[in-house]
Every structure is written in C-alpha cells, then in structure tokens.
C-alpha cells in the first residue's frame, strides 16, 4: 500500500487483500485489488507499468508483484474468490530439530520421532473432505461468534515432495511431504489444526477414525492438546477466481 502511493494517485490507495495469514505463515502467491485514480488528463496505467512501478518501490521488501489485471468495479479480491489452496510442508526422518537442513529452517515442520505412517494419514484425510461443521478444528478468536463453522473442503492431498537442494543430501534419509488443502474459505487456524491431527494419526497417537469423531464432537476444546501444527510449514499457494 505504501509502494502504491508512489503512483501519485488523486485519492489515497487502499489495498483489499484476499486472505490473511497467521504470523509465521508464508504466501507463495496472494491476491489483492486496488483502485488507482489518476489526475485529470493522465492515462490509466497499463498492467506492465503497474508491475514495474510497484516492484521498483518494493525492492527492499520480501514481496513481489507477479501479475496485474484490469477488473470490473464489482470485483473484490476477498469475496470474489472461488477457492483458496494451502500447502503444508512436512519433513520426516529427523530425530531432533537440529537435523533440519539450515536452508529449510522456518519453511517446514519436522515432527518429533522421525517417520510417519503416511497411508494412515491419507485414510484419515478422507474424513475431512466435503461439507462439515469444523468447530473442533478452529481456534477461538473475536470473530468466532459471528462465523459459521461450516466449511466445504474441496481437496485434501498428501504427496511426496522435494526440499531445497535435497538431492545433495539424499544419504541422510530425509523425506519431504506436502499436504494440500483447497476450500472456498477456512476458519481461524483450521488448516494448522487439520495438519496437526493428521500428523497425530501418522504418529499412532490417533486412529484415522478419530478424525471423524473429532468432527462429530463440534467442540474446539475436544481438539488434542498441543497438536496444532506450527505456522512455519504453511504456505498460501494460490487464490482461485
């Protein structure tokens, strides 16, 4: 928003972002909309000009504008979204946090105990698909009384992945996995709670059927204590329109 003020608009520019994330969560890609009102007689910016100008003024910030599109006045970055896709990165094979590759620090979660039972996690993930009351899988905040706990999970995938330069340390026996979740919207910390519960299944602390039972309880207090996944492994991958 500060960078956009350098476009010399007649009216101060306000960014409307599609999704907020917790502190420590990353975004591979996010979306926002803004209105740029120029002085009389000055032509509107085209997409390439906007990208170049904004990135010039963002050069010292860990953010880059990838694309720009002209949209209708009725478009809203948050409310026009059809779905949002999050990816959570897990690292298996570490018996201690000191074994996490230094270039992966704060970019994944290495649960204590090393390897996980992935087939059991995949079985458990199927219970999360579809429309449910996700009260058990949300953290309480000031918006809780005004939000419906019902959400529709369109996709849950657990797939092997790769780490940064991981082919250079294959001998260490480390495995990267990605959990992908897609929904129109998510509740507060819902993805981190779902990941934490699936990891508990992978560790043998819960059975796949326990996920179904947690959904049916519909009570955030029923969620296993200290099971929520940390923010460092979570990435907003994309927002779909």
CSV table of C-alpha atoms in Angstrom, one decimal:
chain,number,residue,atom,x,y,z
A,1,UNK,CA,0.0,0.0,0.0
A,2,UNK,CA,2.9,2.3,0.8
A,3,UNK,CA,4.5,1.5,-2.5
A,4,UNK,CA,1.3,2.2,-4.4
A,5,UNK,CA,1.2,5.8,-3.0
A,6,UNK,CA,4.2,6.5,-5.3
A,7,UNK,CA,1.9,6.1,-8.3
A,8,UNK,CA,0.7,9.7,-7.4
A,9,UNK,CA,-3.0,8.9,-7.1
A,10,UNK,CA,-5.6,11.6,-6.7
A,11,UNK,CA,-7.2,9.6,-3.9
A,12,UNK,CA,-5.1,7.5,-1.4
A,13,UNK,CA,-4.9,3.9,-2.5
A,14,UNK,CA,-6.4,1.2,-0.3
A,15,UNK,CA,-5.3,-2.5,-0.8
A,16,UNK,CA,-8.0,-5.1,-0.3
A,17,UNK,CA,-6.3,-8.5,0.2
A,18,UNK,CA,-7.8,-11.8,-0.5
A,19,UNK,CA,-6.6,-13.7,2.6
A,20,UNK,CA,-4.9,-13.0,5.9
A,21,UNK,CA,-2.5,-15.5,7.4
A,22,UNK,CA,-1.1,-16.1,10.9
A,23,UNK,CA,2.3,-14.7,11.9
A,24,UNK,CA,4.9,-17.1,10.6
A,25,UNK,CA,2.8,-18.4,7.7
A,26,UNK,CA,4.1,-17.8,4.2
A,27,UNK,CA,2.5,-17.0,0.9
A,28,UNK,CA,3.7,-18.3,-2.4
A,29,UNK,CA,1.1,-16.2,-4.0
A,30,UNK,CA,-1.7,-13.9,-2.7
A,31,UNK,CA,-4.1,-11.6,-4.4
A,32,UNK,CA,-5.3,-8.1,-3.7
A,33,UNK,CA,-7.2,-5.4,-5.5
A,34,UNK,CA,-6.8,-1.6,-5.6
A,35,UNK,CA,-8.2,1.4,-7.4
A,36,UNK,CA,-5.8,3.9,-8.9
A,37,UNK,CA,-7.4,7.3,-9.7
A,38,UNK,CA,-5.1,9.5,-11.7
A,39,UNK,CA,-5.1,13.2,-12.2
A,40,UNK,CA,-7.4,14.6,-15.0
A,41,UNK,CA,-5.9,14.1,-18.4
A,42,UNK,CA,-3.4,11.4,-17.3
A,43,UNK,CA,-3.9,8.0,-18.9
A,44,UNK,CA,-4.6,4.9,-16.9
A,45,UNK,CA,-1.6,2.7,-16.1
A,46,UNK,CA,-1.4,-0.5,-18.1
A,47,UNK,CA,-0.6,-3.8,-16.4
A,48,UNK,CA,3.2,-3.8,-17.2
A,49,UNK,CA,3.6,-0.3,-15.9
A,50,UNK,CA,1.9,-1.2,-12.6
A,51,UNK,CA,4.0,-4.3,-12.1
A,52,UNK,CA,7.3,-2.4,-12.8
A,53,UNK,CA,6.5,0.6,-10.7
A,54,UNK,CA,5.2,-1.4,-7.7
A,55,UNK,CA,8.2,-3.8,-7.7
A,56,UNK,CA,10.6,-0.8,-8.0
A,57,UNK,CA,9.3,0.6,-4.8
A,58,UNK,CA,9.1,-2.9,-3.2
A,59,UNK,CA,12.7,-3.7,-3.9
A,60,UNK,CA,13.7,-3.8,-0.3
A,61,UNK,CA,10.7,-5.8,0.8
A,62,UNK,CA,10.2,-9.6,0.7
A,63,UNK,CA,7.3,-9.3,-1.7
A,64,UNK,CA,7.0,-9.1,-5.5
A,65,UNK,CA,4.1,-8.3,-7.8
A,66,UNK,CA,3.8,-11.2,-10.3
A,67,UNK,CA,0.8,-10.2,-12.3
A,68,UNK,CA,-1.7,-7.4,-12.7
A,69,UNK,CA,-5.2,-7.5,-14.4
A,70,UNK,CA,-7.8,-4.9,-15.1
A,71,UNK,CA,-11.1,-6.0,-13.4
A,72,UNK,CA,-14.7,-4.7,-13.2
A,73,UNK,CA,-15.8,-2.4,-10.4
A,74,UNK,CA,-17.8,-5.3,-8.9
A,75,UNK,CA,-14.6,-7.4,-8.4
A,76,UNK,CA,-13.4,-8.0,-4.8
A,77,UNK,CA,-10.1,-9.8,-4.1
A,78,UNK,CA,-11.6,-11.5,-1.0
A,79,UNK,CA,-15.3,-12.0,-1.8
A,80,UNK,CA,-14.9,-12.9,-5.5
A,81,UNK,CA,-12.6,-15.8,-4.7
A,82,UNK,CA,-13.9,-19.3,-5.7
A,83,UNK,CA,-11.3,-21.1,-3.6
A,84,UNK,CA,-8.0,-20.9,-1.8
A,85,UNK,CA,-5.3,-23.5,-1.8
A,86,UNK,CA,-2.9,-24.0,1.1
A,87,UNK,CA,0.2,-26.3,1.2
A,88,UNK,CA,1.8,-27.6,4.4
A,89,UNK,CA,5.4,-28.9,4.2
A,90,UNK,CA,6.4,-31.8,6.4
A,91,UNK,CA,9.9,-33.1,6.9
A,92,UNK,CA,10.3,-36.8,8.0
A,93,UNK,CA,13.4,-38.5,9.2
A,94,UNK,CA,14.6,-36.0,11.8
A,95,UNK,CA,15.1,-37.3,15.3
A,96,UNK,CA,16.0,-33.9,16.6
A,97,UNK,CA,15.2,-30.3,15.3
A,98,UNK,CA,19.0,-29.7,14.9
A,99,UNK,CA,18.8,-32.2,11.9
A,100,UNK,CA,16.6,-29.9,9.9
A,101,UNK,CA,18.6,-28.6,6.9
A,102,UNK,CA,19.6,-25.0,7.6
A,103,UNK,CA,18.1,-23.8,4.3
A,104,UNK,CA,14.7,-25.3,5.3
A,105,UNK,CA,14.6,-23.7,8.7
A,106,UNK,CA,11.2,-22.0,9.3
A,107,UNK,CA,9.9,-23.4,6.0
A,108,UNK,CA,8.7,-26.8,7.1
A,109,UNK,CA,7.8,-28.8,10.2
A,110,UNK,CA,9.8,-31.8,11.3
A,111,UNK,CA,7.6,-33.6,13.9
A,112,UNK,CA,9.4,-35.3,16.7
A,113,UNK,CA,10.0,-39.0,16.2
A,114,UNK,CA,11.1,-39.1,12.5
A,115,UNK,CA,8.9,-41.1,10.1
A,116,UNK,CA,5.1,-41.0,9.9
A,117,UNK,CA,2.5,-43.6,8.8
A,118,UNK,CA,1.5,-41.8,5.6
A,119,UNK,CA,-1.1,-44.4,4.4
A,120,UNK,CA,-3.0,-43.9,7.7
A,121,UNK,CA,-2.8,-40.1,7.3
A,122,UNK,CA,-4.2,-40.5,3.8
A,123,UNK,CA,-7.1,-42.6,5.1
A,124,UNK,CA,-7.8,-40.0,7.8
A,125,UNK,CA,-7.7,-37.1,5.4
A,126,UNK,CA,-10.7,-38.6,3.5
A,127,UNK,CA,-12.9,-37.8,6.6
A,128,UNK,CA,-12.1,-34.1,6.1
A,129,UNK,CA,-13.4,-33.9,2.5
A,130,UNK,CA,-16.8,-32.4,1.9
A,131,UNK,CA,-19.1,-30.2,3.9
A,132,UNK,CA,-18.8,-30.4,7.7
A,133,UNK,CA,-19.1,-28.4,10.9
A,134,UNK,CA,-15.4,-27.8,11.7
A,135,UNK,CA,-15.9,-26.3,15.2
A,136,UNK,CA,-13.3,-28.8,16.6
A,137,UNK,CA,-10.8,-27.7,14.0
A,138,UNK,CA,-10.8,-24.0,14.7
A,139,UNK,CA,-9.1,-21.8,17.3
A,140,UNK,CA,-11.3,-19.3,19.0
A,141,UNK,CA,-10.9,-15.6,18.3
A,142,UNK,CA,-13.0,-12.4,18.4
A,143,UNK,CA,-14.8,-13.4,15.1
A,144,UNK,CA,-15.9,-16.8,16.3
A,145,UNK,CA,-19.4,-15.8,17.5
A,146,UNK,CA,-20.1,-14.2,14.1
A,147,UNK,CA,-18.8,-17.0,11.8
A,148,UNK,CA,-20.5,-20.2,10.7
A,149,UNK,CA,-18.2,-23.2,11.5
A,150,UNK,CA,-19.5,-25.0,8.4
A,151,UNK,CA,-16.9,-25.2,5.6
A,152,UNK,CA,-16.5,-27.4,2.4
A,153,UNK,CA,-13.1,-29.0,1.8
A,154,UNK,CA,-12.8,-29.5,-1.9
A,155,UNK,CA,-9.4,-31.2,-1.9
A,156,UNK,CA,-7.0,-32.9,0.5
A,157,UNK,CA,-3.9,-34.5,-0.9
A,158,UNK,CA,-0.8,-35.9,0.8
A,159,UNK,CA,2.1,-36.3,-1.7
A,160,UNK,CA,5.9,-36.7,-1.6
A,161,UNK,CA,7.8,-33.5,-2.4
A,162,UNK,CA,11.3,-32.2,-2.6
A,163,UNK,CA,13.4,-29.9,-0.4
A,164,UNK,CA,15.8,-27.2,-1.4
A,165,UNK,CA,18.9,-28.9,-2.8
A,166,UNK,CA,17.7,-32.1,-1.2
A,167,UNK,CA,19.2,-34.2,-4.0
A,168,UNK,CA,22.6,-33.3,-2.5
A,169,UNK,CA,21.8,-34.9,0.9
A,170,UNK,CA,19.8,-37.9,-0.1
A,171,UNK,CA,22.1,-40.0,2.0
A,172,UNK,CA,20.6,-38.5,5.2
A,173,UNK,CA,17.3,-40.3,4.6
A,174,UNK,CA,15.2,-37.2,4.9
A,175,UNK,CA,11.7,-37.1,3.2
A,176,UNK,CA,9.7,-34.1,2.3
A,177,UNK,CA,5.9,-34.4,2.0
A,178,UNK,CA,3.2,-31.8,1.1
A,179,UNK,CA,-0.4,-31.7,2.4
A,180,UNK,CA,-2.6,-29.7,0.1
A,181,UNK,CA,-6.0,-28.3,1.2
A,182,UNK,CA,-8.5,-26.4,-1.1
A,183,UNK,CA,-11.7,-24.7,0.1
A,184,UNK,CA,-13.5,-21.5,-0.7
A,185,UNK,CA,-12.5,-20.3,2.8
A,186,UNK,CA,-11.1,-21.6,6.0
A,187,UNK,CA,-11.7,-21.0,9.7
A,188,UNK,CA,-9.1,-19.4,12.0
A,189,UNK,CA,-6.1,-21.8,12.2
A,190,UNK,CA,-8.2,-24.6,10.6
A,191,UNK,CA,-5.5,-25.8,8.3
A,192,UNK,CA,-2.9,-26.0,11.1
A,193,UNK,CA,-5.3,-28.0,13.3
A,194,UNK,CA,-6.1,-30.4,10.5
A,195,UNK,CA,-2.4,-30.9,9.8
A,196,UNK,CA,-1.7,-31.4,13.5
A,197,UNK,CA,-4.5,-34.0,13.8
A,198,UNK,CA,-3.3,-35.9,10.6
A,199,UNK,CA,0.3,-35.9,12.0
A,200,UNK,CA,-1.0,-37.4,15.3
A,201,UNK,CA,-2.6,-40.1,13.2
A,202,UNK,CA,0.8,-40.6,11.4
A,203,UNK,CA,2.5,-40.9,14.8
A,204,UNK,CA,-0.1,-43.5,16.0
A,205,UNK,CA,-1.5,-41.2,18.7
A,206,UNK,CA,-4.9,-41.2,16.9
A,207,UNK,CA,-6.5,-43.6,14.5
A,208,UNK,CA,-8.0,-42.4,11.2
A,209,UNK,CA,-11.5,-42.9,12.6
A,210,UNK,CA,-10.6,-40.4,15.4
A,211,UNK,CA,-10.7,-37.6,12.8
A,212,UNK,CA,-14.4,-38.4,12.1
A,213,UNK,CA,-15.1,-38.4,15.8
A,214,UNK,CA,-13.4,-35.1,16.3
A,215,UNK,CA,-15.6,-33.6,13.5
A,216,UNK,CA,-18.8,-35.0,15.2
A,217,UNK,CA,-18.0,-33.6,18.6
A,218,UNK,CA,-18.1,-30.0,17.2
A,219,UNK,CA,-16.2,-28.5,20.1
A,220,UNK,CA,-12.8,-26.7,19.8
A,221,UNK,CA,-12.0,-27.9,23.4
A,222,UNK,CA,-12.0,-31.5,22.2
A,223,UNK,CA,-9.0,-31.0,20.0
A,224,UNK,CA,-6.0,-32.8,21.3
A,225,UNK,CA,-3.8,-30.5,23.4
A,226,UNK,CA,-0.6,-29.2,21.8
A,227,UNK,CA,-1.4,-31.0,18.5
A,228,UNK,CA,-1.7,-27.9,16.3
A,229,UNK,CA,0.9,-27.7,13.6
A,230,UNK,CA,3.3,-24.7,13.8
A,231,UNK,CA,2.9,-21.8,11.3
A,232,UNK,CA,6.3,-22.3,9.7
A,233,UNK,CA,5.3,-25.1,7.4
A,234,UNK,CA,2.2,-23.5,6.0
A,235,UNK,CA,2.0,-21.7,2.6
A,236,UNK,CA,-0.9,-20.0,0.9
A,237,UNK,CA,-0.3,-21.4,-2.6
A,238,UNK,CA,-2.9,-19.6,-4.6
A,239,UNK,CA,-6.3,-17.9,-4.7
A,240,UNK,CA,-8.7,-19.0,-7.5
A,241,UNK,CA,-11.2,-16.8,-9.2
